[in-house]
Short mmCIF file of C-alpha atoms in Angstrom, two decimals:
data_model
loop_
_atom_site.label_atom_id
_atom_site.label_comp_id
_atom_site.label_asym_id
_atom_site.label_seq_id
_atom_site.Cartn_x
_atom_site.Cartn_y
_atom_site.Cartn_z
CA MET A 1 0.07 -0.46 0.38
CA ASN A 2 1.00 3.44 -0.70
CA PHE A 3 0.81 5.38 2.90
CA GLU A 4 3.15 8.89 0.52
CA LYS A 5 0.67 11.63 0.64
CA LYS A 6 -0.18 13.26 -2.58
CA GLU A 7 1.98 16.82 -2.60
CA ASN A 8 0.56 20.16 -4.71
CA LEU A 9 4.10 20.91 -6.80
CA THR A 10 3.06 22.92 -9.60
CA LEU A 11 5.88 25.91 -8.49
CA LEU A 12 8.36 23.28 -8.36
CA CYS A 13 9.10 24.89 -11.74
CA ASP A 14 11.67 27.32 -12.46
CA PHE A 15 10.75 29.96 -13.07
CA TYR A 16 11.64 30.77 -16.62
CA GLU A 17 8.33 28.23 -17.28
CA PHE A 18 6.87 30.70 -15.81
CA ALA A 19 8.17 33.25 -17.56
CA MET A 20 7.71 32.56 -21.12
CA GLY A 21 4.39 30.58 -20.46
CA ASN A 22 3.42 34.39 -19.91
CA GLY A 23 4.84 34.99 -23.10
CA TYR A 24 3.12 32.39 -24.91
CA PHE A 25 0.03 33.18 -23.74
CA LYS A 26 -0.12 37.35 -24.18
CA VAL A 27 1.52 36.09 -27.45
CA GLY A 28 -1.50 34.24 -28.84
CA LEU A 29 0.69 30.95 -28.66
CA LYS A 30 -1.43 29.19 -25.80
CA GLU A 31 -3.01 26.78 -27.55
CA LYS A 32 0.22 25.76 -29.50
CA ASN A 33 0.64 21.99 -30.25
CA VAL A 34 5.04 21.06 -29.71
CA ILE A 35 6.42 17.63 -28.65
CA PHE A 36 9.41 17.53 -26.05
CA ASP A 37 11.83 15.17 -25.36
CA MET A 38 13.71 14.29 -22.14
CA PHE A 39 16.68 11.75 -22.68
CA PHE A 40 19.88 11.74 -21.80
CA ARG A 41 23.68 11.81 -23.22
CA SER A 42 25.40 10.05 -21.46
CA VAL A 43 25.49 6.92 -19.00
CA PRO A 44 27.11 8.01 -14.99
CA ASP A 45 30.30 6.58 -14.70
CA ASN A 46 31.08 5.66 -17.99
CA ALA A 47 28.91 3.10 -18.72
CA SER A 48 27.12 1.78 -21.64
CA TYR A 49 23.95 1.44 -20.28
CA ALA A 50 20.99 2.91 -17.61
CA ILE A 51 18.26 1.90 -15.59
CA ILE A 52 15.07 4.04 -15.73
CA ALA A 53 13.35 5.49 -12.94
CA GLY A 54 10.70 7.89 -11.45
CA LEU A 55 8.39 7.82 -14.21
CA GLU A 56 5.62 6.86 -11.29
CA GLN A 57 6.39 9.82 -9.60
CA VAL A 58 6.05 12.16 -12.58
CA ILE A 59 3.01 10.47 -12.82
CA ASP A 60 1.67 11.64 -9.19
CA TYR A 61 2.54 14.68 -10.53
CA MET A 62 0.92 15.05 -13.32
CA GLU A 63 -2.63 13.44 -11.53
CA ASN A 64 -2.42 16.66 -9.20
CA LEU A 65 -1.56 18.99 -11.34
CA HIS A 66 -2.97 22.80 -10.07
CA PHE A 67 -3.42 26.13 -9.07
CA ASP A 68 -4.08 27.03 -5.47
CA ASP A 69 -5.19 30.96 -4.20
CA SER A 70 -2.35 30.11 -3.04
CA ASP A 71 0.00 29.44 -5.15
CA ILE A 72 -1.73 32.39 -7.77
CA ASP A 73 -1.41 34.95 -5.05
CA PHE A 74 2.08 34.52 -4.54
CA LEU A 75 2.59 34.41 -8.65
CA ARG A 76 0.90 38.13 -8.37
CA THR A 77 3.71 39.69 -5.61
CA LYS A 78 6.45 38.66 -8.70
CA GLY A 79 4.67 41.18 -10.56
CA ILE A 80 5.61 40.34 -14.11
CA PHE A 81 2.05 37.99 -14.71
CA ASP A 82 -0.76 39.21 -16.66
CA GLU A 83 -3.82 39.12 -15.04
CA GLU A 84 -5.71 36.52 -17.80
CA PHE A 85 -1.93 34.69 -17.59
CA LEU A 86 -3.23 33.61 -14.28
CA LYS A 87 -6.20 33.46 -14.81
CA TYR A 88 -5.36 31.09 -17.35
CA LEU A 89 -3.54 28.76 -14.10
CA LYS A 90 -6.36 28.96 -11.96
CA ASN A 91 -7.93 27.56 -14.22
CA PHE A 92 -6.03 25.07 -15.68
CA GLU A 93 -6.68 21.70 -16.87
CA PHE A 94 -3.98 19.44 -18.21
CA LYS A 95 -4.84 18.03 -21.91
CA CYS A 96 -1.02 16.36 -22.97
CA ASP A 97 -0.28 13.12 -24.80
CA VAL A 98 2.81 11.59 -23.04
CA TRP A 99 4.67 8.55 -23.52
CA ALA A 100 6.80 7.11 -22.11
CA ILE A 101 9.43 3.78 -21.81
CA PRO A 102 8.47 2.28 -18.09
CA GLU A 103 10.55 1.70 -15.31
CA GLY A 104 12.45 -0.72 -15.03
CA THR A 105 13.68 -1.02 -18.87
CA ILE A 106 16.79 -0.54 -19.58
CA ALA A 107 17.67 3.01 -21.48
CA PHE A 108 21.26 4.45 -23.21
CA PRO A 109 22.26 8.02 -24.26
CA LYS A 110 19.92 9.87 -27.22
CA GLU A 111 16.82 7.22 -26.54
CA PRO A 112 13.51 9.44 -25.91
CA LEU A 113 12.68 8.95 -22.22
CA VAL A 114 9.74 10.56 -21.98
CA ILE A 115 7.64 12.17 -24.32
CA VAL A 116 5.50 14.80 -24.31
CA ARG A 117 3.34 16.79 -27.14
CA GLY A 118 0.21 19.02 -26.16
CA PRO A 119 -0.18 22.77 -25.00
CA VAL A 120 3.21 24.53 -25.41
CA ILE A 121 2.70 26.67 -21.92
CA GLN A 122 1.50 22.74 -20.49
CA ALA A 123 4.12 21.05 -22.06
CA GLN A 124 7.05 23.79 -21.46
CA MET A 125 5.90 23.76 -18.00
CA LEU A 126 6.63 19.94 -17.37
CA GLU A 127 10.16 19.74 -17.79
CA THR A 128 11.61 20.63 -14.40
CA MET A 129 9.72 18.24 -12.42
CA VAL A 130 10.17 15.72 -15.56
CA LEU A 131 13.42 16.16 -15.68
CA LEU A 132 14.47 16.00 -11.81
CA THR A 133 12.25 12.38 -10.68
CA ILE A 134 14.04 10.54 -13.72
CA ASN A 135 17.26 12.08 -13.38
CA HIS A 136 17.29 11.23 -9.69
CA GLN A 137 16.23 7.72 -10.04
CA SER A 138 17.74 6.51 -12.63
CA MET A 139 20.59 7.54 -11.34
CA VAL A 140 20.11 5.59 -8.10
CA ALA A 141 19.45 2.39 -9.48
CA THR A 142 22.03 2.25 -11.98
CA LYS A 143 24.31 2.92 -9.63
CA ALA A 144 22.24 0.11 -7.46
CA ASN A 145 22.45 -2.12 -10.52
CA ARG A 146 26.72 -1.17 -11.04
CA ILE A 147 26.94 -3.06 -7.53
CA VAL A 148 24.34 -5.74 -7.71
CA ASN A 149 26.53 -6.92 -10.02
CA ALA A 150 29.59 -6.11 -8.73
CA ALA A 151 28.53 -8.73 -6.01
CA GLU A 152 28.34 -11.43 -8.39
CA GLY A 153 24.64 -12.59 -6.39
CA ARG A 154 26.01 -11.82 -3.15
CA PRO A 155 22.30 -9.84 -1.72
CA VAL A 156 22.65 -5.45 -1.26
CA VAL A 157 21.46 -3.71 1.39
CA GLU A 158 21.03 0.11 0.46
CA PHE A 159 21.92 1.48 3.91
CA GLY A 160 22.23 5.57 3.00
CA SER A 161 19.93 7.50 4.18
CA ARG A 162 22.17 9.34 6.81
CA ARG A 163 24.17 10.47 3.90
CA ALA A 164 21.34 11.40 1.38
CA GLN A 165 20.64 14.50 -0.47
CA GLY A 166 17.20 15.11 2.01
CA TYR A 167 14.31 12.88 3.07
CA SER A 168 13.02 13.03 -0.36
CA GLY A 169 16.43 11.79 -2.33
CA ALA A 170 16.61 8.97 0.99
CA ASN A 171 13.00 7.45 0.33
CA LEU A 172 13.03 7.81 -3.52
CA GLY A 173 16.19 6.49 -3.49
CA ALA A 174 15.42 3.61 -1.54
CA ARG A 175 12.82 2.66 -3.97
CA ALA A 176 15.10 3.21 -7.18
CA SER A 177 17.75 1.25 -5.36
CA TYR A 178 15.26 -1.86 -5.45
CA ILE A 179 14.32 -1.72 -9.15
CA GLY A 180 18.33 -1.37 -9.29
CA GLY A 181 18.53 -5.24 -7.94
CA CYS A 182 19.03 -4.17 -3.74
CA LEU A 183 17.50 -7.25 -1.50
CA GLY A 184 16.38 -3.67 0.42
CA THR A 185 17.19 -0.75 2.63
CA ALA A 186 17.44 0.85 6.10
CA ASP A 187 15.24 3.87 5.91
CA THR A 188 12.12 1.71 7.65
CA LEU A 189 9.56 4.67 6.39
CA ALA A 190 10.22 3.14 2.67
CA GLU A 191 8.70 0.62 3.13
CA LYS A 192 5.80 2.35 4.00
CA ILE A 193 5.70 4.30 1.60
CA TYR A 194 6.90 1.76 -1.32
CA GLY A 195 7.37 -1.43 -0.04
CA VAL A 196 11.09 -1.34 -0.31
CA PRO A 197 12.22 -4.15 2.70
CA ALA A 198 13.25 -2.46 5.72
CA LEU A 199 16.49 -4.47 7.43
CA GLY A 200 18.66 -3.22 9.76
CA THR A 201 20.14 -5.13 13.24
CA MET A 202 23.12 -3.18 15.49
CA ALA A 203 24.63 -0.07 14.92
CA HIS A 204 28.02 -0.11 17.50
CA SER A 205 26.36 2.31 19.86
CA TRP A 206 24.89 -0.98 21.16
CA VAL A 207 27.68 -2.54 21.52
CA GLN A 208 29.51 0.31 23.97
CA LEU A 209 26.16 0.39 26.49
CA PHE A 210 27.09 -2.13 28.09
CA ASP A 211 30.20 -2.57 30.55
CA SER A 212 31.25 -5.25 27.24
CA GLU A 213 31.01 -6.70 24.40
CA LEU A 214 30.01 -9.96 25.31
CA GLU A 215 26.89 -8.43 27.84
CA ALA A 216 26.03 -6.19 24.21
CA PHE A 217 26.60 -9.53 21.91
CA ARG A 218 23.99 -11.68 24.93
CA GLN A 219 21.64 -9.39 25.51
CA TYR A 220 21.09 -9.19 21.84
CA ALA A 221 20.90 -12.58 21.67
CA ARG A 222 17.90 -12.84 24.31
CA VAL A 223 15.88 -10.58 22.43
CA TYR A 224 16.43 -11.99 18.42
CA PRO A 225 17.57 -15.49 19.18
CA ASP A 226 16.17 -15.97 15.26
CA ASN A 227 17.65 -12.89 14.29
CA CYS A 228 21.19 -12.22 15.69
CA LEU A 229 23.37 -10.84 13.11
CA LEU A 230 26.36 -9.09 15.27
CA LEU A 231 28.54 -5.76 14.23
CA VAL A 232 31.44 -7.77 15.33
CA ASP A 233 33.91 -4.12 15.00
CA THR A 234 33.86 -1.88 17.49
CA PHE A 235 36.97 -2.68 19.14
CA ASP A 236 38.79 -5.26 17.37
CA VAL A 237 37.24 -7.93 15.12
CA LEU A 238 39.62 -11.08 15.35
CA LYS A 239 40.58 -10.46 18.98
CA GLU A 240 37.16 -9.49 20.37
CA GLY A 241 34.78 -9.29 18.11
CA VAL A 242 34.58 -12.93 16.28
CA PRO A 243 35.51 -14.26 19.22
CA ASN A 244 32.25 -12.77 21.81
CA ALA A 245 29.78 -13.55 18.65
CA ILE A 246 31.01 -17.66 19.06
CA LYS A 247 30.73 -17.71 22.39
CA VAL A 248 26.99 -15.88 22.68
CA PHE A 249 26.43 -18.70 19.63
CA ASP A 250 27.68 -21.76 21.63
CA GLU A 251 25.92 -19.99 24.72
CA GLU A 252 22.55 -18.10 23.76
CA VAL A 253 21.26 -18.72 19.97
CA VAL A 254 21.83 -22.59 19.58
CA PRO A 255 20.51 -22.99 23.14
CA ARG A 256 16.90 -21.78 22.28
CA GLY A 257 16.71 -24.04 19.71
CA PHE A 258 17.85 -21.56 16.41
CA ARG A 259 20.79 -21.24 14.44
CA PRO A 260 22.82 -17.29 14.20
CA LYS A 261 21.91 -15.34 11.13
CA GLY A 262 26.52 -14.48 11.06
CA ILE A 263 28.38 -11.22 11.50
CA ARG A 264 29.04 -7.08 10.37
CA ILE A 265 32.42 -6.57 9.43
CA ASP A 266 32.45 -2.19 9.43
CA SER A 267 35.63 -1.07 9.53
CA GLY A 268 39.45 -2.35 8.22
CA ASP A 269 40.64 -4.49 5.52
CA ILE A 270 37.82 -6.11 5.12
CA ALA A 271 39.76 -8.79 2.99
CA TYR A 272 41.63 -9.78 5.16
CA LEU A 273 39.31 -9.87 8.30
CA SER A 274 37.04 -11.84 6.49
CA LYS A 275 39.55 -14.68 5.48
CA GLU A 276 40.23 -15.16 9.01
CA ALA A 277 36.91 -15.49 10.33
CA ARG A 278 35.50 -16.65 8.17
CA LYS A 279 38.13 -19.73 9.11
CA MET A 280 37.07 -19.04 13.11
CA LEU A 281 33.21 -19.40 12.66
CA ASP A 282 33.68 -22.74 10.93
CA LYS A 283 36.02 -24.13 12.86
CA ALA A 284 33.10 -23.02 15.26
CA GLY A 285 30.93 -25.15 13.62
CA TYR A 286 29.20 -22.29 11.39
CA LYS A 287 29.65 -22.26 8.30
CA ASP A 288 25.97 -22.04 7.93
CA ALA A 289 26.76 -17.75 9.60
CA LYS A 290 27.11 -15.40 7.23
CA ILE A 291 29.70 -12.98 6.57
CA MET A 292 28.03 -9.48 5.82
CA ALA A 293 30.56 -5.78 4.80
CA SER A 294 29.76 -2.47 5.29
CA ASN A 295 32.18 0.89 5.39
CA SER A 296 31.74 3.28 2.18
CA LEU A 297 31.48 0.67 -0.87
CA ASP A 298 30.74 0.48 -4.32
CA GLU A 299 31.24 -1.36 -7.60
CA TRP A 300 35.35 -1.29 -7.28
CA THR A 301 35.77 -1.18 -3.81
CA ILE A 302 33.87 -4.74 -3.63
CA GLN A 303 35.28 -5.55 -7.43
CA ASN A 304 38.39 -5.22 -5.26
CA ILE A 305 38.20 -7.19 -2.54
CA LEU A 306 36.38 -10.26 -4.38
CA MET A 307 39.19 -9.97 -6.40
CA GLN A 308 41.37 -10.33 -2.92
CA GLY A 309 39.37 -13.61 -2.07
CA ALA A 310 37.60 -11.85 0.59
CA LYS A 311 34.63 -14.58 2.06
CA LEU A 312 31.72 -11.91 1.86
CA ASP A 313 27.80 -13.42 1.45
CA SER A 314 26.92 -9.85 1.98
CA PHE A 315 27.64 -6.06 1.45
CA GLY A 316 25.83 -2.85 2.94
CA VAL A 317 26.59 -0.11 0.59
CA GLY A 318 25.40 3.79 2.05
CA GLU A 319 26.34 6.91 0.69
CA ARG A 320 28.69 5.66 -2.71
CA LEU A 321 25.08 4.52 -3.79
CA ILE A 322 22.57 6.50 -2.39
CA THR A 323 24.21 9.64 -3.93
CA SER A 324 26.33 7.74 -6.27
CA LYS A 325 29.41 9.38 -5.38
CA SER A 326 31.82 8.59 -8.00
CA SER A 327 29.41 10.35 -10.85
CA PRO A 328 26.39 12.12 -8.83
CA VAL A 329 24.91 14.11 -12.12
CA PHE A 330 22.46 11.64 -14.27
CA GLY A 331 22.23 13.86 -17.49
CA GLY A 332 18.62 13.97 -18.49
CA VAL A 333 17.69 17.33 -20.32
CA TYR A 334 14.36 18.55 -22.19
CA LYS A 335 15.20 19.40 -25.66
CA LEU A 336 11.39 20.80 -27.93
CA VAL A 337 11.70 18.13 -31.21
CA GLY A 338 8.67 19.43 -33.48
CA ILE A 339 6.23 21.93 -33.96
CA GLU A 340 2.62 21.34 -34.31
CA GLU A 341 0.87 23.71 -38.51
CA ALA A 342 -2.92 24.31 -38.37
CA ASP A 343 -2.94 21.16 -40.78
CA GLY A 344 -2.22 19.07 -37.97
CA ASN A 345 1.52 18.36 -39.58
CA ILE A 346 4.76 18.25 -37.60
CA ARG A 347 7.22 20.16 -38.41
CA PRO A 348 10.78 18.96 -37.29
CA SER A 349 12.91 21.41 -34.52
CA ILE A 350 16.62 21.03 -33.61
CA LYS A 351 18.72 22.82 -31.50
CA ILE A 352 22.17 22.71 -32.92
CA SER A 353 25.25 23.57 -31.01
CA GLU A 354 29.49 22.84 -32.29
CA ASN A 355 29.47 20.81 -28.98
CA VAL A 356 28.09 17.08 -31.39
CA SER A 357 27.11 16.20 -29.00
CA LYS A 358 24.65 18.21 -28.16
CA ILE A 359 21.92 17.98 -31.46
CA THR A 360 18.86 17.54 -30.58
CA THR A 361 17.36 14.66 -32.34
CA PRO A 362 14.36 16.70 -34.09
CA GLY A 363 10.44 15.37 -34.37
CA PHE A 364 8.28 13.36 -32.95
CA LYS A 365 9.69 9.67 -32.55
CA ASN A 366 9.88 5.86 -31.63
CA LEU A 367 11.64 3.53 -29.88
CA TYR A 368 12.32 0.14 -30.55
CA ARG A 369 15.01 -2.92 -29.33
CA ILE A 370 16.58 -5.28 -31.94
CA TYR A 371 16.61 -9.04 -30.47
CA ASP A 372 18.08 -12.10 -31.70
CA LYS A 373 15.79 -14.81 -32.55
CA LYS A 374 18.46 -17.84 -31.65
CA THR A 375 19.75 -15.85 -28.13
CA GLY A 376 16.68 -13.72 -26.37
CA LYS A 377 19.23 -11.19 -26.80
CA ALA A 378 18.99 -6.92 -27.19
CA GLU A 379 20.69 -6.26 -30.76
CA ALA A 380 20.53 -3.28 -31.48
CA ASP A 381 18.34 0.41 -30.59
CA LEU A 382 16.35 1.86 -32.94
CA ILE A 383 15.01 5.79 -33.11
CA THR A 384 11.76 6.48 -35.96
CA LEU A 385 9.73 9.17 -37.29
CA HIS A 386 6.53 7.72 -35.15
CA ASP A 387 4.62 6.28 -37.57
CA GLU A 388 7.22 3.76 -39.33
CA LYS A 389 6.39 0.60 -38.95
CA ILE A 390 9.04 -2.33 -39.01
CA ASP A 391 8.90 -5.20 -41.04
CA GLU A 392 10.58 -8.26 -39.34
CA SER A 393 9.70 -10.22 -42.51
CA LYS A 394 12.33 -9.18 -44.30
CA PRO A 395 16.50 -7.69 -43.30
CA ILE A 396 17.41 -4.66 -41.37
CA GLU A 397 20.07 -2.13 -42.15
CA LEU A 398 21.29 0.31 -39.52
CA PHE A 399 24.20 2.76 -39.63
CA HIS A 400 26.07 5.42 -37.57
CA PRO A 401 24.02 8.09 -37.44
CA ILE A 402 27.26 10.13 -37.55
CA TYR A 403 29.88 8.11 -38.89
CA THR A 404 27.78 6.72 -41.14
CA TRP A 405 29.95 4.20 -43.47
CA LYS A 406 29.50 1.77 -40.04
CA ARG A 407 26.16 0.15 -40.54
CA LYS A 408 24.78 -3.95 -39.87
CA THR A 409 22.98 -5.86 -40.86
CA PHE A 410 19.88 -7.89 -39.15
CA LYS A 411 17.71 -10.82 -40.70
CA ASP A 412 16.52 -13.94 -38.04
CA TYR A 413 15.32 -10.80 -35.55
CA TYR A 414 12.27 -9.10 -33.92
CA VAL A 415 11.76 -6.60 -33.03
CA LYS A 416 10.11 -4.92 -28.83
CA PRO A 417 8.53 -1.73 -29.17
CA LEU A 418 10.07 0.91 -26.00
CA LEU A 419 7.63 3.68 -25.23
CA VAL A 420 4.49 3.50 -24.10
CA GLN A 421 1.31 5.86 -24.18
CA ILE A 422 0.93 7.60 -21.12
CA TYR A 423 -1.53 10.07 -21.08
CA ARG A 424 -4.67 11.05 -24.06
CA GLU A 425 -5.47 14.49 -24.24
CA GLY A 426 -4.65 14.91 -20.17
CA LYS A 427 -6.77 11.77 -19.30
CA LEU A 428 -4.01 8.82 -17.42
CA ILE A 429 -4.67 5.93 -19.49
CA TYR A 430 -1.46 3.91 -18.26
CA LYS A 431 -1.57 1.42 -15.20
CA LYS A 432 0.67 1.79 -13.35
CA PRO A 433 2.64 -1.49 -12.16
CA THR A 434 4.08 -2.73 -9.12
CA LEU A 435 7.39 -1.66 -7.21
CA GLU A 436 7.62 -6.18 -7.94
CA GLU A 437 6.96 -5.77 -11.45
CA ILE A 438 9.17 -3.01 -11.97
CA ARG A 439 11.62 -4.76 -10.26
CA GLU A 440 11.01 -7.86 -11.58
CA ARG A 441 11.34 -5.80 -15.60
CA ALA A 442 14.31 -4.33 -14.68
CA LYS A 443 16.26 -8.33 -13.83
CA ASN A 444 14.81 -9.26 -17.57
CA GLU A 445 15.92 -6.62 -19.14
CA LEU A 446 19.23 -7.17 -17.47
CA ASP A 447 19.01 -11.07 -18.94
CA SER A 448 18.49 -9.40 -22.39
CA LEU A 449 22.44 -7.51 -21.85
CA TRP A 450 25.16 -9.35 -23.03
CA ASP A 451 27.47 -9.47 -20.16
CA GLU A 452 30.21 -7.26 -22.54
CA VAL A 453 28.08 -4.27 -22.88
CA LYS A 454 27.50 -4.46 -18.35
CA ARG A 455 31.12 -5.72 -17.46
CA LEU A 456 32.09 -2.20 -15.13
CA GLU A 457 35.15 -1.95 -17.22
CA ASN A 458 34.82 -0.75 -20.57
CA PRO A 459 31.90 -1.90 -21.52
CA HIS A 460 30.84 -2.87 -25.25
CA GLU A 461 29.30 0.35 -26.72
CA TYR A 462 25.64 -0.98 -27.52
CA ILE A 463 24.23 0.01 -30.42
CA VAL A 464 21.24 3.02 -31.13
CA ASP A 465 20.88 4.44 -34.29
CA LEU A 466 18.45 6.56 -36.26
CA SER A 467 16.07 5.43 -38.82
CA GLN A 468 16.83 6.30 -42.25
CA LYS A 469 13.86 8.43 -43.10
CA LEU A 470 14.90 10.62 -38.99
CA TRP A 471 18.12 9.89 -40.39
CA GLU A 472 17.25 12.33 -43.21
CA VAL A 473 15.03 14.43 -41.15
CA LYS A 474 18.35 15.54 -39.66
CA ASP A 475 20.36 15.61 -42.11
CA THR A 476 17.88 18.18 -43.70
CA LEU A 477 17.36 20.80 -40.74
CA LEU A 478 21.54 20.15 -40.43
CA LYS A 479 22.25 21.05 -44.46
CA GLU A 480 18.87 24.00 -44.03
CA HIS A 481 20.66 25.90 -41.06
CA ARG A 482 24.53 25.66 -42.57
CA GLU A 483 22.95 27.82 -45.84
CA LYS A 484 21.86 30.67 -43.64
#
């Protein structure tokens, strides 16, 4: 059940959106229909793929778009808005069409993640929240998945709420981490709101509060004999922590008919300590006791300590996950790509830059994923014009949109459209999936990628190309601008 209070976030919007909206209104463009794309240019951490998350919160925002009296009164104090424009906002009625790729879908640079078509004032106004929401959760979900992959099947728990950027960052970060593959979170509220399993046992303060570490472990085991996982690094892991844990397992847990869950190491040379602790636990008859590691971990530290032979069964990952510390920005952008003419035709629009990576792809678009029939693996993505159809009975040739001599032909393939319609003329027509369904989608999507695409270092560059028709539209606009 979702317990989250629905806030009115309509004013969570860059001020220039309202300034432009007032301008559009005054020059007679309030009903002008346009098309905006949201996409990203590169993946954090130099990775090749991203996991998209945050669409549910975008929908919640759109469902609650309204301007109450206090909003209008506040905007009036700015002194730049026409009263007729404020009246328009007061009577605001959402009329946009929206398409998006579902949460949990794997995406790649330059692909349309969200497409908005509708009156320019409304479509423009959505920019901030669409970017804020999808950028943040996609960043965390992607980072979480890299960490989960590095753990090689060992469970990862998100421990980062105390280091998140604000309480919404903690709650939504926990949600995104779960989509990315984490087992659960330390954030209790995230379970109440979103259903992400909340997990945890003890802190160093528990151990320090008692007269001795042994007594602290003993008291904890008496309270939780069926869930006894002890934090063993408050003083000395190998001389005190593990021996005391074993003693308590022997005297408090096993006699009550339970098996110990294990130990957690939160500091020191985790690779070395885990190997030595494993020997001690095994010798004492606790081969089934797990060893969990925490303490400023990320995909690189996890990969390194496992390469060193660390004997670890699970990980708690905090600040470097919840903030995506190594690459804390998911650079999604929201760009105008089309303008609807009076006859209903779409006039493509392009933004040009001397920085080639910032040149946009114009037009009203669709997105397809090409799969190999024999392996079921994703081979390439194709961005097309919105009304293009792909004939799967014929070979399809893809070419690099910049280095056009780079070409590849697919014969035994099938395609899947990735974009689904969310809103039609302002009405929600999409059934929001559960968090478990989103998480399962992400897992299945990742299974469809070749391992070479998912590796941490020098991943294979996944093919994302434009259809011939779309490439011609873009090329024509570029040539027209060069000739001016």
